[in-house]
mmCIF file of C-alpha atoms and ligand atoms in Angstrom:
data_model
loop_
_atom_site.group_PDB
_atom_site.id
_atom_site.type_symbol
_atom_site.label_atom_id
_atom_site.label_comp_id
_atom_site.label_asym_id
_atom_site.label_seq_id
_atom_site.Cartn_x
_atom_site.Cartn_y
_atom_site.Cartn_z
ATOM 1 C CA UNK X 1 -0.283 -0.301 0.431
ATOM 2 C CA UNK X 2 1.242 3.741 -0.841
ATOM 3 C CA UNK X 3 0.922 6.582 1.087
ATOM 4 C CA UNK X 4 0.836 9.597 0.150
ATOM 5 C CA UNK X 5 1.918 12.769 3.224
ATOM 6 C CA UNK X 6 0.708 15.739 3.246
ATOM 7 C CA UNK X 7 2.479 19.051 6.027
ATOM 8 C CA UNK X 8 1.146 22.075 6.082
ATOM 9 C CA UNK X 9 0.708 23.038 9.685
ATOM 10 C CA UNK X 10 3.366 25.746 9.956
ATOM 11 C CA UNK X 11 6.186 27.343 8.126
ATOM 12 C CA UNK X 12 7.299 23.909 6.710
ATOM 13 C CA UNK X 13 5.870 22.311 3.260
ATOM 14 C CA UNK X 14 6.351 18.523 2.902
ATOM 15 C CA UNK X 15 5.456 15.877 1.143
ATOM 16 C CA UNK X 16 6.213 11.944 1.182
ATOM 17 C CA UNK X 17 5.221 8.666 -0.228
ATOM 18 C CA UNK X 18 5.427 5.414 2.104
ATOM 19 C CA UNK X 19 5.057 2.218 1.362
ATOM 20 C CA UNK X 20 3.880 -0.557 3.720
ATOM 21 C CA UNK X 21 4.347 -4.378 2.994
ATOM 22 C CA UNK X 22 2.122 -6.915 5.201
ATOM 23 C CA UNK X 23 3.140 -6.097 8.838
ATOM 24 C CA UNK X 24 6.937 -4.779 7.958
ATOM 25 C CA UNK X 25 7.545 -1.290 9.155
ATOM 26 C CA UNK X 26 6.806 1.037 7.060
ATOM 27 C CA UNK X 27 9.372 2.325 3.584
ATOM 28 C CA UNK X 28 10.037 5.786 2.896
ATOM 29 C CA UNK X 29 9.963 6.044 -1.181
ATOM 30 C CA UNK X 30 10.865 9.651 -1.622
ATOM 31 C CA UNK X 31 10.302 12.571 0.224
ATOM 32 C CA UNK X 32 10.183 16.593 -0.179
ATOM 33 C CA UNK X 33 10.490 19.499 1.426
ATOM 34 C CA UNK X 34 10.387 23.538 1.743
ATOM 35 C CA UNK X 35 11.060 26.001 4.180
ATOM 36 C CA UNK X 36 9.801 29.319 4.401
ATOM 37 C CA UNK X 37 11.666 30.527 7.169
ATOM 38 C CA UNK X 38 13.215 32.646 4.935
ATOM 39 C CA UNK X 39 10.329 34.301 4.396
ATOM 40 C CA UNK X 40 9.678 34.813 7.540
ATOM 41 C CA UNK X 41 12.743 35.743 9.170
ATOM 42 C CA UNK X 42 11.847 39.684 8.157
ATOM 43 C CA UNK X 43 8.834 39.703 10.738
ATOM 44 C CA UNK X 44 11.024 37.465 13.388
ATOM 45 C CA UNK X 45 8.288 35.404 13.016
ATOM 46 C CA UNK X 46 5.826 33.057 11.187
ATOM 47 C CA UNK X 47 2.858 35.549 9.824
ATOM 48 C CA UNK X 48 -0.131 33.160 9.425
ATOM 49 C CA UNK X 49 -0.844 34.771 6.108
ATOM 50 C CA UNK X 50 2.006 34.428 4.459
ATOM 51 C CA UNK X 51 2.551 30.993 5.196
ATOM 52 C CA UNK X 52 -0.847 29.886 4.257
ATOM 53 C CA UNK X 53 -0.347 31.673 0.532
ATOM 54 C CA UNK X 54 3.343 29.843 0.550
ATOM 55 C CA UNK X 55 1.856 26.279 1.481
ATOM 56 C CA UNK X 56 -0.375 26.775 -1.632
ATOM 57 C CA UNK X 57 2.293 27.831 -4.389
ATOM 58 C CA UNK X 58 4.478 24.970 -2.803
ATOM 59 C CA UNK X 59 2.390 22.058 -2.536
ATOM 60 C CA UNK X 60 1.515 20.413 -5.848
ATOM 61 C CA UNK X 61 4.849 20.973 -7.431
ATOM 62 C CA UNK X 62 6.243 19.112 -4.298
ATOM 63 C CA UNK X 63 3.875 16.363 -4.622
ATOM 64 C CA UNK X 64 5.387 15.466 -8.503
ATOM 65 C CA UNK X 65 8.590 16.189 -7.988
ATOM 66 C CA UNK X 66 7.844 13.195 -4.933
ATOM 67 C CA UNK X 67 6.011 11.254 -7.053
ATOM 68 C CA UNK X 68 8.402 11.624 -10.185
ATOM 69 C CA UNK X 69 11.582 10.625 -7.372
ATOM 70 C CA UNK X 70 9.932 7.917 -6.415
ATOM 71 C CA UNK X 71 8.862 6.985 -9.703
ATOM 72 C CA UNK X 72 5.473 6.209 -9.019
ATOM 73 C CA UNK X 73 2.219 7.683 -10.566
ATOM 74 C CA UNK X 74 -0.566 9.018 -8.622
ATOM 75 C CA UNK X 75 -2.834 6.515 -9.799
ATOM 76 C CA UNK X 76 -0.575 4.173 -7.833
ATOM 77 C CA UNK X 77 -1.346 6.553 -4.269
ATOM 78 C CA UNK X 78 -3.747 4.282 -2.153
ATOM 79 C CA UNK X 79 -4.622 6.646 0.591
ATOM 80 C CA UNK X 80 -3.716 10.300 0.557
ATOM 81 C CA UNK X 81 -3.027 11.567 4.293
ATOM 82 C CA UNK X 82 -2.338 15.229 5.220
ATOM 83 C CA UNK X 83 -1.897 17.113 8.684
ATOM 84 C CA UNK X 84 -5.418 17.751 10.611
ATOM 85 C CA UNK X 85 -3.972 19.867 13.860
ATOM 86 C CA UNK X 86 -2.739 21.147 15.880
ATOM 87 C CA UNK X 87 -0.792 24.194 13.563
ATOM 88 C CA UNK X 88 -2.204 27.506 11.958
ATOM 89 C CA UNK X 89 -5.640 27.691 10.754
ATOM 90 C CA UNK X 90 -5.127 28.466 7.399
ATOM 91 C CA UNK X 91 -2.067 26.648 7.269
ATOM 92 C CA UNK X 92 -3.076 23.582 7.842
ATOM 93 C CA UNK X 93 -6.563 24.198 5.579
ATOM 94 C CA UNK X 94 -4.232 24.428 2.504
ATOM 95 C CA UNK X 95 -3.150 21.050 3.145
ATOM 96 C CA UNK X 96 -6.397 19.159 3.801
ATOM 97 C CA UNK X 97 -8.166 21.091 1.082
ATOM 98 C CA UNK X 98 -5.362 19.937 -1.400
ATOM 99 C CA UNK X 99 -5.239 16.411 0.556
ATOM 100 C CA UNK X 100 -9.113 15.775 -0.014
ATOM 101 C CA UNK X 101 -8.951 17.357 -3.481
ATOM 102 C CA UNK X 102 -6.402 14.708 -4.627
ATOM 103 C CA UNK X 103 -7.935 11.827 -2.946
ATOM 104 C CA UNK X 104 -11.306 12.740 -4.404
ATOM 105 C CA UNK X 105 -10.302 13.017 -8.189
ATOM 106 C CA UNK X 106 -8.343 9.736 -7.578
ATOM 107 C CA UNK X 107 -11.243 7.865 -6.251
ATOM 108 C CA UNK X 108 -9.188 7.350 -2.859
ATOM 109 C CA UNK X 109 -9.548 7.113 0.563
ATOM 110 C CA UNK X 110 -8.102 10.438 2.915
ATOM 111 C CA UNK X 111 -7.002 10.123 6.994
ATOM 112 C CA UNK X 112 -6.035 13.291 8.871
ATOM 113 C CA UNK X 113 -3.049 12.842 11.423
ATOM 114 C CA UNK X 114 -1.929 14.806 14.267
ATOM 115 C CA UNK X 115 1.026 16.704 13.604
ATOM 116 C CA UNK X 116 2.970 15.597 17.253
ATOM 117 C CA UNK X 117 1.855 11.686 16.363
ATOM 118 C CA UNK X 118 3.861 12.319 13.244
ATOM 119 C CA UNK X 119 7.069 13.569 15.259
ATOM 120 C CA UNK X 120 6.548 11.387 17.983
ATOM 121 C CA UNK X 121 6.282 8.160 15.669
ATOM 122 C CA UNK X 122 9.205 10.283 13.445
ATOM 123 C CA UNK X 123 12.112 7.939 14.807
ATOM 124 C CA UNK X 124 10.901 4.515 13.174
ATOM 125 C CA UNK X 125 11.925 6.250 9.581
ATOM 126 C CA UNK X 126 15.486 5.862 11.109
ATOM 127 C CA UNK X 127 18.112 2.666 10.400
ATOM 128 C CA UNK X 128 17.660 1.885 14.242
ATOM 129 C CA UNK X 129 14.096 2.107 14.862
ATOM 130 C CA UNK X 130 12.597 1.537 18.136
ATOM 131 C CA UNK X 131 10.314 -0.773 19.863
ATOM 132 C CA UNK X 132 7.261 0.333 21.624
ATOM 133 C CA UNK X 133 7.121 0.482 24.779
ATOM 134 C CA UNK X 134 8.767 3.862 25.348
ATOM 135 C CA UNK X 135 8.913 6.967 27.196
ATOM 136 C CA UNK X 136 8.686 10.025 24.287
ATOM 137 C CA UNK X 137 10.298 13.159 25.329
ATOM 138 C CA UNK X 138 8.532 15.473 22.866
ATOM 139 C CA UNK X 139 10.149 19.070 22.034
ATOM 140 C CA UNK X 140 9.292 21.594 19.315
ATOM 141 C CA UNK X 141 8.547 24.838 18.933
ATOM 142 C CA UNK X 142 4.937 24.332 20.181
ATOM 143 C CA UNK X 143 5.022 21.828 22.295
ATOM 144 C CA UNK X 144 7.299 20.276 25.505
ATOM 145 C CA UNK X 145 5.691 17.278 26.269
ATOM 146 C CA UNK X 146 6.726 13.407 28.533
ATOM 147 C CA UNK X 147 4.615 10.461 26.686
ATOM 148 C CA UNK X 148 4.264 6.833 28.286
ATOM 149 C CA UNK X 149 3.963 5.226 24.269
ATOM 150 C CA UNK X 150 2.591 1.988 24.544
ATOM 151 C CA UNK X 151 1.931 1.100 21.167
ATOM 152 C CA UNK X 152 0.339 3.195 18.231
ATOM 153 C CA UNK X 153 -2.149 5.541 19.256
ATOM 154 C CA UNK X 154 -1.626 4.150 23.062
ATOM 155 C CA UNK X 155 -0.385 7.559 24.426
ATOM 156 C CA UNK X 156 -0.374 8.338 28.240
ATOM 157 C CA UNK X 157 0.759 11.817 28.522
ATOM 158 C CA UNK X 158 3.240 12.148 31.754
ATOM 159 C CA UNK X 159 3.957 16.052 31.983
ATOM 160 C CA UNK X 160 4.169 19.057 29.870
ATOM 161 C CA UNK X 161 5.040 22.457 30.035
ATOM 162 C CA UNK X 162 2.778 24.690 32.060
ATOM 163 C CA UNK X 163 3.723 27.852 29.887
ATOM 164 C CA UNK X 164 6.671 27.759 26.872
ATOM 165 C CA UNK X 165 7.360 25.386 25.340
ATOM 166 C CA UNK X 166 11.542 24.364 25.003
ATOM 167 C CA UNK X 167 11.694 25.380 21.784
ATOM 168 C CA UNK X 168 9.800 28.578 22.243
ATOM 169 C CA UNK X 169 12.691 28.685 25.564
ATOM 170 C CA UNK X 170 15.257 28.886 22.604
ATOM 171 C CA UNK X 171 13.835 31.199 19.539
ATOM 172 C CA UNK X 172 13.057 33.932 22.170
ATOM 173 C CA UNK X 173 16.090 33.556 24.076
ATOM 174 C CA UNK X 174 17.759 34.128 21.033
ATOM 175 C CA UNK X 175 16.197 36.539 19.243
ATOM 176 C CA UNK X 176 16.924 38.837 22.440
ATOM 177 C CA UNK X 177 20.655 37.803 21.343
ATOM 178 C CA UNK X 178 20.239 39.077 18.352
ATOM 179 C CA UNK X 179 19.795 36.134 16.228
ATOM 180 C CA UNK X 180 17.406 35.168 13.253
ATOM 181 C CA UNK X 181 14.109 33.452 13.464
ATOM 182 C CA UNK X 182 14.122 30.117 14.585
ATOM 183 C CA UNK X 183 16.519 30.827 16.938
ATOM 184 C CA UNK X 184 17.537 27.492 18.321
ATOM 185 C CA UNK X 185 20.229 25.869 15.585
ATOM 186 C CA UNK X 186 21.742 29.485 15.696
ATOM 187 C CA UNK X 187 21.617 29.897 19.146
ATOM 188 C CA UNK X 188 22.940 25.888 19.488
ATOM 189 C CA UNK X 189 25.797 26.708 17.522
ATOM 190 C CA UNK X 190 26.857 29.824 19.294
ATOM 191 C CA UNK X 191 26.500 27.997 22.617
ATOM 192 C CA UNK X 192 29.303 25.643 21.554
ATOM 193 C CA UNK X 193 31.972 29.174 21.913
ATOM 194 C CA UNK X 194 30.530 29.808 25.004
ATOM 195 C CA UNK X 195 30.844 28.617 28.760
ATOM 196 C CA UNK X 196 27.984 27.525 29.755
ATOM 197 C CA UNK X 197 28.982 27.929 33.830
ATOM 198 C CA UNK X 198 29.379 31.675 32.700
ATOM 199 C CA UNK X 199 25.597 33.344 34.160
ATOM 200 C CA UNK X 200 23.774 31.402 36.701
ATOM 201 C CA UNK X 201 19.934 31.015 35.249
ATOM 202 C CA UNK X 202 17.185 29.418 36.908
ATOM 203 C CA UNK X 203 15.993 25.424 36.288
ATOM 204 C CA UNK X 204 12.633 25.981 36.661
ATOM 205 C CA UNK X 205 10.553 23.564 37.984
ATOM 206 C CA UNK X 206 13.727 21.023 38.196
ATOM 207 C CA UNK X 207 12.851 19.800 41.634
ATOM 208 C CA UNK X 208 9.462 20.221 41.167
ATOM 209 C CA UNK X 209 9.034 16.202 41.973
ATOM 210 C CA UNK X 210 6.112 16.075 38.563
ATOM 211 C CA UNK X 211 6.813 15.954 35.328
ATOM 212 C CA UNK X 212 5.817 19.545 33.733
ATOM 213 C CA UNK X 213 8.287 21.643 32.790
ATOM 214 C CA UNK X 214 8.081 25.640 32.432
ATOM 215 C CA UNK X 215 10.029 27.880 30.912
ATOM 216 C CA UNK X 216 8.589 30.979 31.249
ATOM 217 C CA UNK X 217 10.932 32.221 33.868
ATOM 218 C CA UNK X 218 14.046 31.082 31.748
ATOM 219 C CA UNK X 219 13.139 33.255 29.404
ATOM 220 C CA UNK X 220 12.740 36.757 31.535
ATOM 221 C CA UNK X 221 15.704 35.702 33.546
ATOM 222 C CA UNK X 222 17.235 35.571 30.313
ATOM 223 C CA UNK X 223 16.613 39.276 29.405
ATOM 224 C CA UNK X 224 17.678 40.399 32.695
ATOM 225 C CA UNK X 225 20.261 38.737 32.632
ATOM 226 C CA UNK X 226 21.396 40.457 28.832
ATOM 227 C CA UNK X 227 20.251 43.783 30.469
ATOM 228 C CA UNK X 228 23.003 43.466 32.857
ATOM 229 C CA UNK X 229 25.501 42.299 29.433
ATOM 230 C CA UNK X 230 24.909 45.394 28.108
ATOM 231 C CA UNK X 231 25.108 45.735 24.218
ATOM 232 C CA UNK X 232 27.437 42.846 24.381
ATOM 233 C CA UNK X 233 24.546 40.893 24.581
ATOM 234 C CA UNK X 234 23.585 40.946 20.892
ATOM 235 C CA UNK X 235 26.704 42.204 19.506
ATOM 236 C CA UNK X 236 28.155 39.659 17.187
ATOM 237 C CA UNK X 237 31.618 37.572 18.283
ATOM 238 C CA UNK X 238 31.041 39.227 21.573
ATOM 239 C CA UNK X 239 32.385 36.451 24.000
ATOM 240 C CA UNK X 240 29.748 37.597 26.608
ATOM 241 C CA UNK X 241 27.009 36.770 23.625
ATOM 242 C CA UNK X 242 28.260 32.950 23.560
ATOM 243 C CA UNK X 243 28.585 32.598 27.066
ATOM 244 C CA UNK X 244 24.538 33.583 27.183
ATOM 245 C CA UNK X 245 23.715 31.046 24.629
ATOM 246 C CA UNK X 246 25.641 28.456 26.400
ATOM 247 C CA UNK X 247 24.560 29.299 29.639
ATOM 248 C CA UNK X 248 20.556 29.514 28.368
ATOM 249 C CA UNK X 249 21.564 25.847 26.829
ATOM 250 C CA UNK X 250 22.541 24.321 29.632
ATOM 251 C CA UNK X 251 19.286 25.680 31.601
ATOM 252 C CA UNK X 252 17.006 24.400 29.280
ATOM 253 C CA UNK X 253 19.181 20.930 28.585
ATOM 254 C CA UNK X 254 19.289 20.710 31.733
ATOM 255 C CA UNK X 255 15.880 20.208 32.987
ATOM 256 C CA UNK X 256 15.142 18.386 29.687
ATOM 257 C CA UNK X 257 17.763 15.448 30.763
ATOM 258 C CA UNK X 258 16.576 15.864 34.120
ATOM 259 C CA UNK X 259 12.731 15.279 33.664
ATOM 260 C CA UNK X 260 12.644 12.682 30.961
ATOM 261 C CA UNK X 261 15.474 10.443 33.215
ATOM 262 C CA UNK X 262 12.907 10.593 35.990
ATOM 263 C CA UNK X 263 9.984 10.059 33.886
ATOM 264 C CA UNK X 264 12.721 6.207 32.259
ATOM 265 C CA UNK X 265 12.668 5.918 36.479
ATOM 266 C CA UNK X 266 9.039 6.328 37.781
ATOM 267 C CA UNK X 267 7.971 4.100 34.888
ATOM 268 C CA UNK X 268 10.555 1.832 34.636
ATOM 269 C CA UNK X 269 10.879 1.994 31.393
ATOM 270 C CA UNK X 270 13.752 1.086 29.056
ATOM 271 C CA UNK X 271 13.488 2.844 25.951
ATOM 272 C CA UNK X 272 13.811 6.482 25.423
ATOM 273 C CA UNK X 273 12.315 8.551 21.807
ATOM 274 C CA UNK X 274 13.053 12.065 21.321
ATOM 275 C CA UNK X 275 10.833 13.643 18.710
ATOM 276 C CA UNK X 276 10.534 17.286 17.797
ATOM 277 C CA UNK X 277 13.000 19.929 16.119
ATOM 278 C CA UNK X 278 14.634 20.828 19.664
ATOM 279 C CA UNK X 279 15.376 17.077 18.981
ATOM 280 C CA UNK X 280 18.073 18.793 16.815
ATOM 281 C CA UNK X 281 20.023 19.984 19.696
ATOM 282 C CA UNK X 282 23.870 18.572 19.622
ATOM 283 C CA UNK X 283 24.281 19.160 23.270
ATOM 284 C CA UNK X 284 20.509 17.725 24.390
ATOM 285 C CA UNK X 285 21.819 14.714 22.724
ATOM 286 C CA UNK X 286 25.262 14.438 24.143
ATOM 287 C CA UNK X 287 24.010 14.632 27.865
ATOM 288 C CA UNK X 288 20.629 12.538 26.784
ATOM 289 C CA UNK X 289 22.981 10.074 25.549
ATOM 290 C CA UNK X 290 25.066 10.157 28.821
ATOM 291 C CA UNK X 291 22.978 10.145 31.019
ATOM 292 C CA UNK X 292 20.598 7.150 29.509
ATOM 293 C CA UNK X 293 24.350 4.946 29.173
ATOM 294 C CA UNK X 294 24.606 5.004 32.619
ATOM 295 C CA UNK X 295 20.931 4.506 33.246
ATOM 296 C CA UNK X 296 21.387 1.217 30.479
ATOM 297 C CA UNK X 297 18.413 3.061 28.783
ATOM 298 C CA UNK X 298 18.875 2.838 24.592
ATOM 299 C CA UNK X 299 17.865 6.203 23.231
ATOM 300 C CA UNK X 300 16.694 6.582 20.208
ATOM 301 C CA UNK X 301 16.134 9.739 17.667
ATOM 302 C CA UNK X 302 14.617 10.982 14.419
ATOM 303 C CA UNK X 303 17.303 11.122 11.479
ATOM 304 C CA UNK X 304 18.632 15.187 12.092
ATOM 305 C CA UNK X 305 16.669 16.288 9.074
ATOM 306 C CA UNK X 306 13.649 14.618 9.609
ATOM 307 C CA UNK X 307 13.463 16.623 13.614
ATOM 308 C CA UNK X 308 11.927 19.470 12.470
ATOM 309 C CA UNK X 309 8.336 19.606 10.668
ATOM 310 C CA UNK X 310 8.276 17.449 7.278
ATOM 311 C CA UNK X 311 6.532 14.939 5.240
ATOM 312 C CA UNK X 312 8.197 11.506 5.728
ATOM 313 C CA UNK X 313 6.767 11.799 9.582
ATOM 314 C CA UNK X 314 2.939 12.634 8.340
ATOM 315 C CA UNK X 315 3.151 9.638 5.686
ATOM 316 C CA UNK X 316 4.611 7.219 8.384
ATOM 317 C CA UNK X 317 2.635 8.235 11.140
ATOM 318 C CA UNK X 318 -0.729 6.996 8.740
ATOM 319 C CA UNK X 319 0.911 4.323 7.973
ATOM 320 C CA UNK X 320 1.507 2.985 11.140
ATOM 321 C CA UNK X 321 -2.184 4.237 12.326
ATOM 322 C CA UNK X 322 -3.680 1.670 8.967
ATOM 323 C CA UNK X 323 -1.149 -0.817 9.922
ATOM 324 C CA UNK X 324 -2.181 -0.803 13.474
ATOM 325 C CA UNK X 325 -5.975 -1.006 12.727
ATOM 326 C CA UNK X 326 -6.204 2.499 15.102
ATOM 327 C CA UNK X 327 -7.358 4.314 12.112
ATOM 328 C CA UNK X 328 -9.612 3.920 8.691
ATOM 329 C CA UNK X 329 -8.956 5.797 5.511
ATOM 330 C CA UNK X 330 -11.934 7.129 4.883
ATOM 331 C CA UNK X 331 -13.399 8.286 1.261
ATOM 332 C CA UNK X 332 -15.131 11.069 2.803
ATOM 333 C CA UNK X 333 -13.907 14.792 1.440
ATOM 334 C CA UNK X 334 -15.324 17.193 3.616
ATOM 335 C CA UNK X 335 -12.346 18.390 5.800
ATOM 336 C CA UNK X 336 -12.501 20.076 9.547
ATOM 337 C CA UNK X 337 -9.158 20.611 10.506
ATOM 338 C CA UNK X 338 -8.496 20.996 14.758
ATOM 339 C CA UNK X 339 -5.175 24.129 15.146
ATOM 340 C CA UNK X 340 -5.727 23.301 19.276
ATOM 341 C CA UNK X 341 -5.590 19.262 19.336
ATOM 342 C CA UNK X 342 -4.081 17.576 22.834
ATOM 343 C CA UNK X 343 -2.096 14.517 21.784
ATOM 344 C CA UNK X 344 -3.605 12.479 24.110
ATOM 345 C CA UNK X 345 -6.850 12.426 23.002
ATOM 346 C CA UNK X 346 -6.431 11.001 19.955
ATOM 347 C CA UNK X 347 -7.831 7.425 20.656
HETATM 348 O O1 LIG G 1 9.325 20.261 15.388
HETATM 349 P P1 LIG G 1 9.351 21.545 14.879
HETATM 350 O O2 LIG G 1 9.874 21.734 13.682
HETATM 351 O O3 LIG G 1 8.186 22.583 14.672
HETATM 352 C C1 LIG G 1 6.931 23.077 15.629
HETATM 353 O O4 LIG G 1 6.081 22.114 15.522
HETATM 354 O O5 LIG G 1 6.696 23.643 16.849
HETATM 355 O O6 LIG G 1 10.257 22.574 15.933
HETATM 356 C C2 LIG G 1 10.701 23.936 15.855
HETATM 357 C C3 LIG G 1 11.491 24.260 17.012
HETATM 358 C C4 LIG G 1 11.781 25.599 16.691
HETATM 359 O O7 LIG G 1 11.388 26.065 18.145
HETATM 360 C C5 LIG G 1 13.611 25.537 16.533
HETATM 361 O O8 LIG G 1 14.370 26.364 17.551
HETATM 362 C C6 LIG G 1 13.974 24.555 17.340
HETATM 363 O O9 LIG G 1 12.386 23.574 16.963
HETATM 364 N N1 LIG G 1 15.044 23.822 16.650
HETATM 365 C C7 LIG G 1 16.290 23.892 17.819
HETATM 366 C C8 LIG G 1 16.907 23.226 17.098
HETATM 367 N N2 LIG G 1 16.730 22.907 15.701
HETATM 368 C C9 LIG G 1 15.526 23.867 15.781
HETATM 369 N N3 LIG G 1 16.457 24.128 19.358
HETATM 370 C C10 LIG G 1 17.850 23.912 19.639
HETATM 371 N N4 LIG G 1 18.448 23.220 19.122
HETATM 372 C C11 LIG G 1 18.399 22.942 17.494
HETATM 373 N N5 LIG G 1 19.545 22.192 16.732
HETATM 374 ZN ZN1 LIG G 2 6.593 19.983 14.443
#
């Protein structure tokens, strides 16, 4: 069975084709991605209306590219999957509308996918795929969650952020340091030249005893610290700026690692899966690798280029849901989107 996946929830248009054979893990045949980041950089963040319009421009050329790279024609697609939520309403409507129109014209069924489930299952696309059950650390621009995952569609929320997401903490701190949107990758590159112990920043909820996160206070502490430092905090080449970046990253990473290890310990799980854009962070990976090796826990990541939003994870999640019998693809083309959609509400 061949499943086409379309992602358009935020500022990346992604299209991919996966193939399933029996119960074996679905195989990625091809995928294509267009990132709008450059367009949004001029505004310091994503402009929803511009995002929607650009998805419209990109989605069909990307689909053609995916089909031609896979050497498959559209009539050989069995199911068209799309991101139904959460995300920007207008952006979601583009992918959903195109997916439903395409499927209707081909006489094939459609399947709406939860964006976070896409991230969660994206490590199954890597050579070192995990096995159920596991603890998942979902760290993206909009979400920070720890989940217990017992199988496809069997997700129990263990803890989540009560305010900003980890990606947001990276992005907002990076903005204070004069780095372009989205600041996570830039901040982490800058941090490599800095001293992580240079500035004392808070580790919010580190000892709260639960698995919740809070990053809003950290952002305020970074602001206060940058005001104390003065212009050097956002001057290219200033050692203070690199030190502030390293100290900020150290605070975020320490909390993420500590809570992940607590989740593993309290549930007795021996496997951790990291997903979402912040999962690309090198320091986070290094520290999780070290902590997991010590605790004899296997840790899995998506391939670096599949950490941030992409179509492959949407096609993959759809394929795995179909294989598990968690959802049927339906030839019903009236669609809705769910801009807000907690993952644990997914059956
Ligand atoms: O998963 P994602 O592509 O989009 C959402 O669904 O939100 O995640 C984007 C987030 C942004 O906040 C970005 O700054 C962050 O992931 N990010 C990183 C890195 N690469 C992406 N944060 C820290 N270090 C990185 N290397
Ligand atoms: Zn995402």
